[in-house]
Coordinates of C-alpha atoms and ligand atoms in Angstrom, one line a residue:
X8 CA 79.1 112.9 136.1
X9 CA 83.1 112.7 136.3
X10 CA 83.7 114.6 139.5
X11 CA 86.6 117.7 139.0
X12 CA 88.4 117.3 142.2
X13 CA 91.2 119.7 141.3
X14 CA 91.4 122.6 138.9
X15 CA 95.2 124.4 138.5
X16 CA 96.3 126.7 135.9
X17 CA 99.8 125.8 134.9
X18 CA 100.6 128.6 132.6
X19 CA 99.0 131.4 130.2
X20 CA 96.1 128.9 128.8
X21 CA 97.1 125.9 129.9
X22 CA 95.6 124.0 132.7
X23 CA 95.1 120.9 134.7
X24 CA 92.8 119.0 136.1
X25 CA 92.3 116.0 138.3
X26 CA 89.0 113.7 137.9
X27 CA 87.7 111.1 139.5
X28 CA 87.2 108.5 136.5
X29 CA 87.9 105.0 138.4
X30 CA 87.8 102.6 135.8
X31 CA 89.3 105.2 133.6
X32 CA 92.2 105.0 136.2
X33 CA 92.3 101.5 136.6
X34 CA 92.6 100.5 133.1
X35 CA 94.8 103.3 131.0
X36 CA 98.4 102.9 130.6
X37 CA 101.0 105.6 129.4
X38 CA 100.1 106.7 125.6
X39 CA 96.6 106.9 125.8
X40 CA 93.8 109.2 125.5
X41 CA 90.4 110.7 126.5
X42 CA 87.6 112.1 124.7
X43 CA 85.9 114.4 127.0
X44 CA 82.4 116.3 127.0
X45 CA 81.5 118.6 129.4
X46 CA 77.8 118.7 128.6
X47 CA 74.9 117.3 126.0
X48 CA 75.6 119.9 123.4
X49 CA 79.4 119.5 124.0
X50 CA 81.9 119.1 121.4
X51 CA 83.9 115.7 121.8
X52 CA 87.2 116.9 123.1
X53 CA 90.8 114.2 122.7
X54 CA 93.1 114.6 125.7
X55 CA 96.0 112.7 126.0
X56 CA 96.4 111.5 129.8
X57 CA 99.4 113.1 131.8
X58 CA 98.8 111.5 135.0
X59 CA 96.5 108.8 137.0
X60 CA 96.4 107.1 140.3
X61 CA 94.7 103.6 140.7
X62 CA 94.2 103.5 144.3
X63 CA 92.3 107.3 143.9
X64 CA 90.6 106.1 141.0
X65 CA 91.4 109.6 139.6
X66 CA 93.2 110.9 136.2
X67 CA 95.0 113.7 135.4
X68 CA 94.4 116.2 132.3
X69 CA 96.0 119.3 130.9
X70 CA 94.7 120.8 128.3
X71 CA 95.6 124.3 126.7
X72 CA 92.6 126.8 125.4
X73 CA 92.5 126.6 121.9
X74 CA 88.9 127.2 120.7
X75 CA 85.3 128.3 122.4
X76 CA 85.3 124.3 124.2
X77 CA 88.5 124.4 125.9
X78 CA 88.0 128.3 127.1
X79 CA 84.5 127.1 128.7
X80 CA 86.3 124.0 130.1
X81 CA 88.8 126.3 131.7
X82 CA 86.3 128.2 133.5
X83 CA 85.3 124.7 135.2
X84 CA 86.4 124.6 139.2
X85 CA 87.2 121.7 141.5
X86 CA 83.6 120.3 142.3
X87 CA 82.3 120.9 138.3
X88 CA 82.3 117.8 136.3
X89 CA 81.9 116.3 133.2
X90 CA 79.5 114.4 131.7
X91 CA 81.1 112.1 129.2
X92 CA 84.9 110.9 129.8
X93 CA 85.6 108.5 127.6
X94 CA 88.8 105.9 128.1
X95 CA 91.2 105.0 127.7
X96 CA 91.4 105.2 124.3
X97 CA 94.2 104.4 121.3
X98 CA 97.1 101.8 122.3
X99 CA 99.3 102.2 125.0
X100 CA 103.2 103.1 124.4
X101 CA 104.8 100.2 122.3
X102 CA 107.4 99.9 125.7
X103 CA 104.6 99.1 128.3
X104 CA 103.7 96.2 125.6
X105 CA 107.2 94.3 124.9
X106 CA 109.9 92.4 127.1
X107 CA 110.7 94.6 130.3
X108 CA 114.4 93.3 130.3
X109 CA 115.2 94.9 126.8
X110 CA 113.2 97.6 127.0
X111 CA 115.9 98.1 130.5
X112 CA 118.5 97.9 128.0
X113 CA 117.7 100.5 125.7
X114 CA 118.9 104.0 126.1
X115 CA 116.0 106.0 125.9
X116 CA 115.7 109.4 125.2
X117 CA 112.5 112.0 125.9
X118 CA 111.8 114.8 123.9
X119 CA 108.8 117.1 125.3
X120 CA 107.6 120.5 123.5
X121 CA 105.0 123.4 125.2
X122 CA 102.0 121.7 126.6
X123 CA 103.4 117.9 124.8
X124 CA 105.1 117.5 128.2
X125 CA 102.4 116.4 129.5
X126 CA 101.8 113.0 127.6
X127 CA 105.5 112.4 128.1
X128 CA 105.5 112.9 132.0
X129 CA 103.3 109.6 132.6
X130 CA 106.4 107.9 130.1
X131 CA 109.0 108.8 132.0
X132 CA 107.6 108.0 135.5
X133 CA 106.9 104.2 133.9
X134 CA 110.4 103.9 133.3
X135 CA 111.1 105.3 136.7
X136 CA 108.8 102.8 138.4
X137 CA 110.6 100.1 136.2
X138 CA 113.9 101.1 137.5
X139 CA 114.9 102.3 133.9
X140 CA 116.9 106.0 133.9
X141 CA 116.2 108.3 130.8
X142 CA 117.4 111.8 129.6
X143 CA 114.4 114.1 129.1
X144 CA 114.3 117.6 127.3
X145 CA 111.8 119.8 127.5
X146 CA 111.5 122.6 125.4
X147 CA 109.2 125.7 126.2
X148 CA 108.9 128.7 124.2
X149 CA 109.8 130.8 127.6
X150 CA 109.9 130.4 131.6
X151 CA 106.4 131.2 132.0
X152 CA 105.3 128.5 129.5
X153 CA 106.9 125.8 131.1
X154 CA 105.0 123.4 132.9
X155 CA 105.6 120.1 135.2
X156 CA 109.0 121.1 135.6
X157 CA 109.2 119.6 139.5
X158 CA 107.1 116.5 138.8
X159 CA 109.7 115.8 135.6
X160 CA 112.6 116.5 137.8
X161 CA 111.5 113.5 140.2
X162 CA 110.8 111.1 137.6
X163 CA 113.9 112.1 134.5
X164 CA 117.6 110.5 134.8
X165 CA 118.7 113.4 133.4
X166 CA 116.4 116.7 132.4
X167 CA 117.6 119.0 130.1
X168 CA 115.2 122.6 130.2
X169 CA 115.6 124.9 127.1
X170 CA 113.9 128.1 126.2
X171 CA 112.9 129.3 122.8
X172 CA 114.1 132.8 124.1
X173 CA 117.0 132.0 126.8
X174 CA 114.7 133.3 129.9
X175 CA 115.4 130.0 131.9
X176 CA 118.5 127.3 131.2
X177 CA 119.7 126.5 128.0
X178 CA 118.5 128.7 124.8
X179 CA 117.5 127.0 121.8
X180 CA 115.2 124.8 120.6
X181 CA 114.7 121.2 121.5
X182 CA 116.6 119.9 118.3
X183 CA 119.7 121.7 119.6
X184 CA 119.4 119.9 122.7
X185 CA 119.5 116.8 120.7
X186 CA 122.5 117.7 118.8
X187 CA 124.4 118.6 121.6
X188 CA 123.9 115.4 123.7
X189 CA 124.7 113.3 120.9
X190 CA 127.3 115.1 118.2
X191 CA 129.0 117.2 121.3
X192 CA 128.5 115.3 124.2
X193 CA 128.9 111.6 122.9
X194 CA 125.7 110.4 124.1
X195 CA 124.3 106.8 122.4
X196 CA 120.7 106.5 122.5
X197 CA 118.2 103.4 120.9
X198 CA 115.1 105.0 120.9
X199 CA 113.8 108.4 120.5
X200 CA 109.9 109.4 121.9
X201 CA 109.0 112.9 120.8
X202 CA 105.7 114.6 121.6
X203 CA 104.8 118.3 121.0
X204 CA 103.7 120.5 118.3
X205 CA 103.9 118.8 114.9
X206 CA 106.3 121.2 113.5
X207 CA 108.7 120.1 116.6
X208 CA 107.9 116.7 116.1
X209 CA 108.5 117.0 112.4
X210 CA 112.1 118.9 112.8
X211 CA 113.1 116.3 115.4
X212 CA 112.5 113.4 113.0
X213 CA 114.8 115.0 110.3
X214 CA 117.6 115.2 112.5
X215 CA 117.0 112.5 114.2
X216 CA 117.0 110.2 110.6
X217 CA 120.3 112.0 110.2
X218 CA 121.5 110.5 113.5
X219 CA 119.9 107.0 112.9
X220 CA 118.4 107.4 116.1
X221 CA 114.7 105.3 115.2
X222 CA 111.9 108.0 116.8
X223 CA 108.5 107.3 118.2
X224 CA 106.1 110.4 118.3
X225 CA 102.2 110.9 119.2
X226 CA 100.2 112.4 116.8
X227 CA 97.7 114.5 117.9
X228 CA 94.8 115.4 114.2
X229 CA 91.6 116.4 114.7
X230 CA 89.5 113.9 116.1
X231 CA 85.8 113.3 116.1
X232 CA 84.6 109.7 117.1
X233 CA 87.9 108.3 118.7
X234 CA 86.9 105.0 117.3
X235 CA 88.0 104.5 113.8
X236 CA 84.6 105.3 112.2
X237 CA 84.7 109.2 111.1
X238 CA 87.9 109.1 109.2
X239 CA 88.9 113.3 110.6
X240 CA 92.1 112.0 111.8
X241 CA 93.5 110.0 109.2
X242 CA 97.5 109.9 108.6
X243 CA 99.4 108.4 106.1
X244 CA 102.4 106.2 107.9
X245 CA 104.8 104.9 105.1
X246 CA 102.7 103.8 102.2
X247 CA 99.7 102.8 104.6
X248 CA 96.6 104.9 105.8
X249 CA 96.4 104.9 109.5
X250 CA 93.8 106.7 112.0
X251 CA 95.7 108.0 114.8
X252 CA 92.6 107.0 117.5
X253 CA 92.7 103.4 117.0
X254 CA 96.1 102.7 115.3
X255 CA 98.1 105.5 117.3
X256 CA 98.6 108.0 118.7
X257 CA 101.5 106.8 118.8
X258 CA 103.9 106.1 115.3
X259 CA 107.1 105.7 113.8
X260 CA 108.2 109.1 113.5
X261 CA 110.5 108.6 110.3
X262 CA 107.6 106.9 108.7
X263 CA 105.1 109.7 109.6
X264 CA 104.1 112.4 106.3
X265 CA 103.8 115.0 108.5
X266 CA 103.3 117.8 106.0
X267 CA 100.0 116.2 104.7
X268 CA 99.1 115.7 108.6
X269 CA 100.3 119.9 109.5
X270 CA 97.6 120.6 105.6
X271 CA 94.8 118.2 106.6
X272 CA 95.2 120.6 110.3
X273 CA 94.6 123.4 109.3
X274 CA 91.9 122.3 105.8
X275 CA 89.5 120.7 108.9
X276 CA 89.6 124.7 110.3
X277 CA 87.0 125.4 107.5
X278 CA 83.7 124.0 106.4
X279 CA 84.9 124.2 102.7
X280 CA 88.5 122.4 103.6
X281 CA 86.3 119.8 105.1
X282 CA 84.0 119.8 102.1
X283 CA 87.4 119.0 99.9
X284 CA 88.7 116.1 101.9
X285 CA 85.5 114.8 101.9
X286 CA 85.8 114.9 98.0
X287 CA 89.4 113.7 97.5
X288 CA 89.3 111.0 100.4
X289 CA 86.0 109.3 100.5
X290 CA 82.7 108.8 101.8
X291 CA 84.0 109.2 105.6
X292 CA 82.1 111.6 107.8
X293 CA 85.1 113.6 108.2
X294 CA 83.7 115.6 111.2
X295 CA 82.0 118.4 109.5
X296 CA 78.6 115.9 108.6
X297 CA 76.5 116.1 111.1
X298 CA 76.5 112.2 111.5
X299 CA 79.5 111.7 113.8
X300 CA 77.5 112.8 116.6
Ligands
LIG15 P1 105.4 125.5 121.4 O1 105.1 126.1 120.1 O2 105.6 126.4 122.6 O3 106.7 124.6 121.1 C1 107.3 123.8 122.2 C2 108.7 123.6 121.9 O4 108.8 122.8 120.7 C3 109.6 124.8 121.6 O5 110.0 125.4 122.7 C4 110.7 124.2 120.8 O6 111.7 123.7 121.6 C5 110.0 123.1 120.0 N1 109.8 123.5 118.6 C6 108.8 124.2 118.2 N2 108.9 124.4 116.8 C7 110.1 123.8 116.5 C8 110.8 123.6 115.3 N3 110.3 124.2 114.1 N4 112.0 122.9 115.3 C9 112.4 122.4 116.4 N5 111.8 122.5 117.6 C10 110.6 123.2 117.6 O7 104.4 124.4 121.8 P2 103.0 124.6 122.4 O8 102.4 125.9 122.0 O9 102.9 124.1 123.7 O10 102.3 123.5 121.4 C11 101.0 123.5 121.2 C12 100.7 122.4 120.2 O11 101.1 121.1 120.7 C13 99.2 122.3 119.9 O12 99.1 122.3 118.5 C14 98.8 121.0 120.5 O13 97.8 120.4 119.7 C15 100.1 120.2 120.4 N6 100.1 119.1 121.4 C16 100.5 117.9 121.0 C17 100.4 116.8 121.8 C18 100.7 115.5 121.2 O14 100.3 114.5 121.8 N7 101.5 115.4 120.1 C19 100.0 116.9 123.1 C20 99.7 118.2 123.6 C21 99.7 119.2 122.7
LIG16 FE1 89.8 108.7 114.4 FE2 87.3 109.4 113.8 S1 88.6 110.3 115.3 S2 88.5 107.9 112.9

């Protein structure tokens, strides 16, 4: 059992948790994930890690109700627990992994939409612990939707809030925040990292190819098994097939086809979609078999 020691809600369906999960804790790095399962019968749910402290052994979730598992796993309270919690899984961000002095001089900039601010916030506090400033955005679709904005503020260079609707800061959508900083504001940046919705992610990769500005994102399909086998959250990346548990989350944005990713979304909704992918891509279990467990 993986001990809830604290239970908030953040916003209108979207909530956080911390869990005590010490060699969870001691091992992941920014970019990763967890599969978690509150019970036998549970469905296998991917979370992508927001926060975690080693010394506490504990990790920090948020997760935003979007189906029968994630409504029961709301009604879970500080002292509840799970019984699975699986991690970490998929490969850490490419910058925890290369040469610290020239990731320190890159000009990085954060772009983080609705409930995607949470994978970035454990990003941007690496770089702050590195002694590396960045600008951050983060887009909400209105002041009651917007989440970690104190613990962003401690950790950004620079934070940029913008509202779908105008209720708090800016107005606009992230992309318009991009523009700005760069086209109006003379900003130079080397590197991109955008995570969000995949329509956000998607827009910000089209401007962003505009700007030459190369663009990491994290991809967030379906997933089943977490480990390469069931083939539910396959991507095609260039010209290659990749499976966003083992190979990602995490991928060159410009490279990314995310209108087959936004189809296979939405075809996995339905028995009979699954039925079809099964048929056009293969013997893979694809989620809807039975087999995956
Ligand atoms: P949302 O719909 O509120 O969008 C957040 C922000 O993204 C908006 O405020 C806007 O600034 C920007 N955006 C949205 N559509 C855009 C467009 N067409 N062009 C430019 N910018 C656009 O976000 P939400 O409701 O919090 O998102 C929920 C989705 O995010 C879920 O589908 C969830 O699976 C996904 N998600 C992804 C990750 C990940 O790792 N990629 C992590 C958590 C959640
Ligand atoms: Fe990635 Fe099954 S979830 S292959």
């Amino acid at each position: 059992m993986y001990k809830i020691l604290k239970a908030e809600k953040l916003a209108e369906k979207i909530f956080l948790m911390d869990v005590e999960a010490p060699r969870v804790a001691k091992a992941c790095q920014p970019g990763e994930f967890v599969i978690v399962k509150m019970d036998e019968k549970g469905e296998r749910i991917p979370l992508t890690i927001c926060d975690f402290n080693r010394e506490k052994g504990t990790v920090t979730i948020v997760f935003q109700i979007v189906g029968a598992s994630t409504y029961r796993m709301a009604e879970l309270k500080a002292g509840d627990g799970f019984q699975d919690f699986v991690g970490p899984l998929g490969q850490p961000s490419e910058f925890v992994k290369e040469d610290l002095e020239e990731v320190k001089g890159r000009r990085y900039l954060f772009v983080a939409g609705g409930v995607g601010t949470a994978p970035v916030y454990p990003q941007v506090k690496w770089m702050k612990e590195h002694g590396i400033a960045v600008d951050v955005i983060v887009g909400a679709k209105n002041k009651e939707l917007l989440i970690l904005e104190d613990m962003m503020r401690e950790v950004a260079g620079n934070l940029y809030i913008t509202t779908d609707d105008g209720s708090y800061e800016r107005k606009g959508m992230v992309t318009e925040v991009i523009q700005d900083l760069v086209e109006n504001q003379g900003n130079h940046y080397d590197v991109c990292v955008a995570i969000g919705p995949m329509i956000m992610m998607k827009f910000v990769c089209k401007l962003t190819k505009e700007l030459n500005l190369p663009t990491i994102v994290s991809m967030n399909p379906v997933m089943v098994d977490g480990t390469g086998m069931c083939g539910a959250c396959r991507l095609t990346v260039g010209d290659e097939v990749k499976f966003a548990c083992v190979d990602g989350p995490e991928f060159d944005g410009h490279l990314v086809n995310f209108d087959e990713a936004m189809k296979r979304q939405q075809m996995y909704k339905t028995e009979e979609g699954r039925a079809m992918l099964k048929a056009v891509e293969g013997d893979t279990h694809h989620g809807g078999c039975g087999n995956c467990n």
